[in-house]
Short mmCIF file of C-alpha atoms in Angstrom, two decimals:
data_model
loop_
_atom_site.label_atom_id
_atom_site.label_comp_id
_atom_site.label_asym_id
_atom_site.label_seq_id
_atom_site.Cartn_x
_atom_site.Cartn_y
_atom_site.Cartn_z
CA PRO A 2 26.43 1.38 -90.24
CA LEU A 3 26.59 5.14 -89.59
CA HIS A 4 25.17 4.60 -86.10
CA HIS A 5 27.91 2.07 -85.31
CA ALA A 6 30.57 4.37 -86.74
CA LEU A 7 29.40 7.08 -84.35
CA GLN A 8 29.54 4.58 -81.48
CA ALA A 9 33.13 3.80 -82.45
CA LYS A 10 33.99 7.49 -82.24
CA LEU A 11 32.36 7.64 -78.81
CA VAL A 12 34.51 4.69 -77.66
CA VAL A 13 37.63 6.52 -78.83
CA GLN A 14 36.59 9.69 -77.03
CA MET A 15 35.70 7.84 -73.83
CA ALA A 16 39.05 6.04 -73.81
CA ARG A 17 40.87 9.35 -74.32
CA VAL A 18 38.95 11.20 -71.62
CA ARG A 19 39.35 8.32 -69.17
CA GLN A 20 43.02 7.83 -70.11
CA GLY A 21 42.36 4.21 -71.03
CA ARG A 22 40.47 3.41 -67.84
CA THR A 23 37.29 2.16 -69.44
CA ALA A 24 35.78 -0.91 -71.09
CA VAL A 25 33.26 -1.67 -73.82
CA VAL A 26 30.38 -3.96 -72.82
CA MET A 27 28.34 -5.28 -75.75
CA GLU A 28 24.81 -6.62 -75.60
CA HIS A 29 25.61 -8.40 -78.86
CA ILE A 30 28.05 -10.81 -77.16
CA ARG A 31 26.60 -13.37 -74.77
CA ARG A 32 28.29 -14.40 -71.54
CA ASP A 33 28.98 -17.93 -72.84
CA LYS A 34 31.25 -16.37 -75.48
CA SER A 35 33.42 -14.68 -72.83
CA ALA A 36 36.19 -17.28 -72.98
CA ASP A 37 36.39 -17.17 -76.80
CA LEU A 38 36.45 -13.37 -76.65
CA ALA A 39 39.17 -13.20 -73.99
CA ASP A 40 41.31 -15.83 -75.74
CA PHE A 41 41.18 -13.95 -79.04
CA LEU A 42 41.93 -10.54 -77.55
CA ALA A 43 44.83 -11.96 -75.53
CA ARG A 44 46.53 -13.02 -78.78
CA ILE A 45 46.45 -9.54 -80.33
CA ASP A 46 49.76 -7.71 -80.43
CA ARG A 47 48.49 -4.21 -79.71
CA ARG A 48 51.96 -2.80 -80.47
CA VAL A 49 51.48 -3.49 -84.19
CA PRO A 50 49.09 -0.88 -85.65
CA ALA A 51 48.90 -2.70 -88.98
CA TYR A 52 47.26 -5.64 -87.22
CA TRP A 53 44.49 -3.72 -85.45
CA THR A 54 42.10 -3.60 -88.42
CA THR A 55 42.79 -7.24 -89.28
CA ALA A 56 42.18 -8.31 -85.69
CA ALA A 57 38.90 -6.41 -85.53
CA ALA A 58 37.78 -8.13 -88.74
CA GLN A 59 38.75 -11.58 -87.45
CA LEU A 60 36.98 -11.13 -84.13
CA GLY A 61 33.61 -11.77 -85.77
CA ASP A 62 34.74 -15.24 -86.90
CA ALA A 63 36.19 -15.96 -83.46
CA LEU A 64 32.76 -15.24 -81.96
CA ARG A 65 30.96 -17.23 -84.69
CA TRP A 66 29.05 -14.05 -85.44
CA LYS A 67 27.20 -15.45 -88.46
CA GLN A 68 25.31 -17.78 -86.10
CA SER A 69 24.48 -14.98 -83.63
CA GLY A 70 21.42 -13.58 -85.39
CA TRP A 71 22.83 -10.05 -85.43
CA PRO A 72 23.47 -8.06 -88.63
CA ALA A 73 26.79 -8.56 -90.43
CA TRP A 74 29.92 -8.20 -88.30
CA ALA A 75 31.22 -5.54 -90.71
CA GLN A 76 28.76 -3.10 -89.12
CA PHE A 77 30.18 -3.73 -85.64
CA GLN A 78 33.83 -4.03 -86.68
CA PRO A 79 34.58 -0.28 -86.30
CA ILE A 80 33.58 -0.48 -82.63
CA ALA A 81 35.88 -3.44 -82.04
CA GLU A 82 38.72 -1.72 -83.88
CA ALA A 83 38.27 1.43 -81.80
CA ALA A 84 38.55 -0.59 -78.60
CA ILE A 85 41.56 -2.54 -79.85
CA ARG A 86 43.34 0.63 -80.95
CA ALA A 87 42.63 2.25 -77.57
CA GLY A 88 43.86 -0.83 -75.73
CA ILE A 89 40.63 -1.21 -73.75
CA PRO A 90 38.78 -4.46 -73.11
CA ILE A 91 35.69 -5.67 -74.96
CA LEU A 92 33.34 -7.59 -72.67
CA ALA A 93 30.24 -9.75 -73.09
CA GLY A 94 27.03 -8.22 -71.81
CA ASP A 95 24.07 -10.48 -72.58
CA VAL A 96 22.69 -13.66 -71.05
CA PRO A 97 23.26 -17.03 -72.76
CA ARG A 98 20.27 -17.94 -74.92
CA PRO A 99 19.27 -21.09 -72.95
CA GLU A 100 18.88 -19.00 -69.78
CA ILE A 101 16.70 -16.46 -71.60
CA MET A 102 14.51 -19.21 -73.04
CA SER A 103 14.17 -20.89 -69.65
CA VAL A 104 12.96 -17.67 -68.02
CA ALA A 105 10.66 -16.94 -70.99
CA ARG A 106 9.01 -20.33 -70.42
CA LYS A 107 9.00 -20.58 -66.62
CA GLY A 108 9.57 -17.10 -65.22
CA LEU A 109 12.17 -15.62 -62.89
CA SER A 110 11.65 -18.41 -60.34
CA VAL A 111 14.05 -20.62 -62.33
CA LEU A 112 16.92 -18.32 -61.31
CA SER A 113 18.71 -18.79 -58.03
CA ALA A 114 18.06 -16.28 -55.28
CA ALA A 115 21.68 -15.15 -55.60
CA ASP A 116 21.28 -14.45 -59.32
CA ARG A 117 18.03 -12.58 -58.82
CA THR A 118 19.76 -10.36 -56.27
CA SER A 119 22.87 -9.95 -58.40
CA TYR A 120 20.79 -8.72 -61.36
CA GLY A 121 18.47 -6.51 -59.32
CA LEU A 122 15.52 -8.80 -60.01
CA ASP A 123 14.60 -9.26 -56.37
CA THR A 124 12.65 -6.00 -56.62
CA ALA A 125 9.52 -5.93 -58.75
CA LEU A 126 9.10 -3.29 -61.41
CA PRO A 127 6.56 -0.66 -60.33
CA GLU A 128 3.15 -1.59 -61.69
CA LYS A 129 3.04 1.33 -64.12
CA LEU A 130 6.38 0.35 -65.67
CA ARG A 131 5.44 -3.34 -65.83
CA GLU A 132 2.18 -2.50 -67.59
CA ALA A 133 4.06 -0.33 -70.07
CA LEU A 134 6.47 -3.19 -70.78
CA LEU A 135 3.58 -5.59 -71.34
CA ASP A 136 1.89 -3.05 -73.64
CA GLU A 137 5.09 -2.81 -75.69
CA LEU A 138 5.38 -6.59 -75.99
CA GLU A 139 1.75 -6.85 -77.05
CA ALA A 140 2.23 -4.13 -79.68
CA SER A 141 5.43 -5.73 -81.00
CA HIS A 142 3.41 -8.91 -81.64
CA CYS A 143 0.84 -6.88 -83.60
CA GLY A 144 -1.85 -7.41 -80.98
CA LEU A 145 -2.34 -11.01 -82.14
CA MET A 146 -2.18 -12.32 -78.56
CA PRO A 147 -3.66 -10.90 -75.35
CA LYS A 148 -1.39 -8.98 -73.01
CA SER A 149 -1.93 -11.62 -70.33
CA VAL A 150 0.32 -14.12 -72.15
CA PHE A 151 3.41 -11.90 -72.08
CA GLY A 152 4.22 -12.04 -68.37
CA LYS A 153 7.09 -14.52 -68.67
CA MET A 154 8.37 -12.81 -71.81
CA ALA A 155 8.52 -9.63 -69.74
CA ASP A 156 10.52 -11.59 -67.16
CA ALA A 157 13.00 -12.53 -69.90
CA GLN A 158 13.33 -8.88 -70.90
CA ARG A 159 13.93 -7.97 -67.25
CA LEU A 160 16.57 -10.71 -66.99
CA ARG A 161 18.46 -9.22 -69.92
CA ASP A 162 18.17 -5.67 -68.55
CA GLY A 163 19.40 -6.79 -65.13
CA HIS A 164 22.23 -8.86 -66.57
CA LEU A 165 23.39 -5.98 -68.78
CA ALA A 166 23.31 -3.71 -65.73
CA ARG A 167 25.39 -6.19 -63.73
CA ALA A 168 27.91 -6.52 -66.56
CA ALA A 169 28.22 -2.74 -66.93
CA ALA A 170 28.51 -2.17 -63.18
CA ASP A 171 31.20 -4.85 -62.81
CA ALA A 172 33.12 -3.44 -65.79
CA ALA A 173 32.97 0.08 -64.38
CA LYS A 174 34.27 -1.08 -61.00
CA ARG A 175 37.09 -3.11 -62.53
CA HIS A 176 38.18 -0.69 -65.25
CA GLY A 177 37.14 2.71 -63.89
CA SER A 178 34.22 3.28 -66.28
CA ALA A 179 32.28 1.47 -68.97
CA VAL A 180 30.46 2.06 -72.24
CA LEU A 181 27.44 -0.21 -72.67
CA LEU A 182 26.38 -0.73 -76.27
CA THR A 183 22.78 -1.91 -76.38
CA GLY A 184 19.46 -1.44 -78.11
CA ASN A 185 16.95 1.31 -77.46
CA GLY A 186 14.68 -0.89 -75.35
CA HIS A 187 17.46 -1.80 -72.93
CA ALA A 188 18.77 1.77 -72.93
CA ARG A 189 15.47 3.25 -71.72
CA PRO A 190 16.13 5.32 -68.59
CA ASP A 191 12.78 4.51 -67.00
CA ARG A 192 12.61 0.70 -66.98
CA GLY A 193 15.71 -0.44 -68.89
CA VAL A 194 19.25 -1.06 -67.72
CA ALA A 195 19.37 2.26 -65.87
CA TRP A 196 16.55 1.14 -63.54
CA TYR A 197 18.63 -1.84 -62.43
CA LEU A 198 21.87 0.13 -62.20
CA ARG A 199 20.22 2.48 -59.73
CA ARG A 200 19.53 -0.51 -57.52
CA LEU A 201 22.80 -2.38 -58.02
CA ASP A 202 25.07 0.62 -57.56
CA PRO A 203 23.45 4.02 -56.93
CA ALA A 204 26.90 5.66 -57.16
CA LEU A 205 26.95 4.89 -60.88
#
């Protein structure tokens, strides 16, 4: 909860520095929730301060957060309230679960060529970085399976990194800048979202 409270303060500061020209992209919201998210935010009367906290609390129900697998919405609510108070958009960042599962089973070849290019997946990770990713996946499964079985799971991780990068890049172009809220693995500067951003838009 403290970590999320600090993120909320960062959102406030970013909105102030950028004079409202920014957006919040959340890994925790999948792309197939974008319509629900936009519909809910469009109904908020941002001129009524008393409603901001209530709206932030209700957003979790609008997104059916209890079925998302993430910790309780109350931990994320301060971030949503900060964005609502600042009048900046909240955007979905992650891939719908069926797409992740499909890639985890069959690999990146199930994606269209256009999607692979859009997410920066048309370029292979350097061998050293790919091996490090496979090592991490093997360790996270307690070494119970050989590293050789994690290739497609690594593809799924790459899909999510590339998709988050695309979402952040699009948000930055549309709104002037963006704050991406994501986990430590995706935030790695060597092989995480930053690796894909450098390919999708070096200017960022």
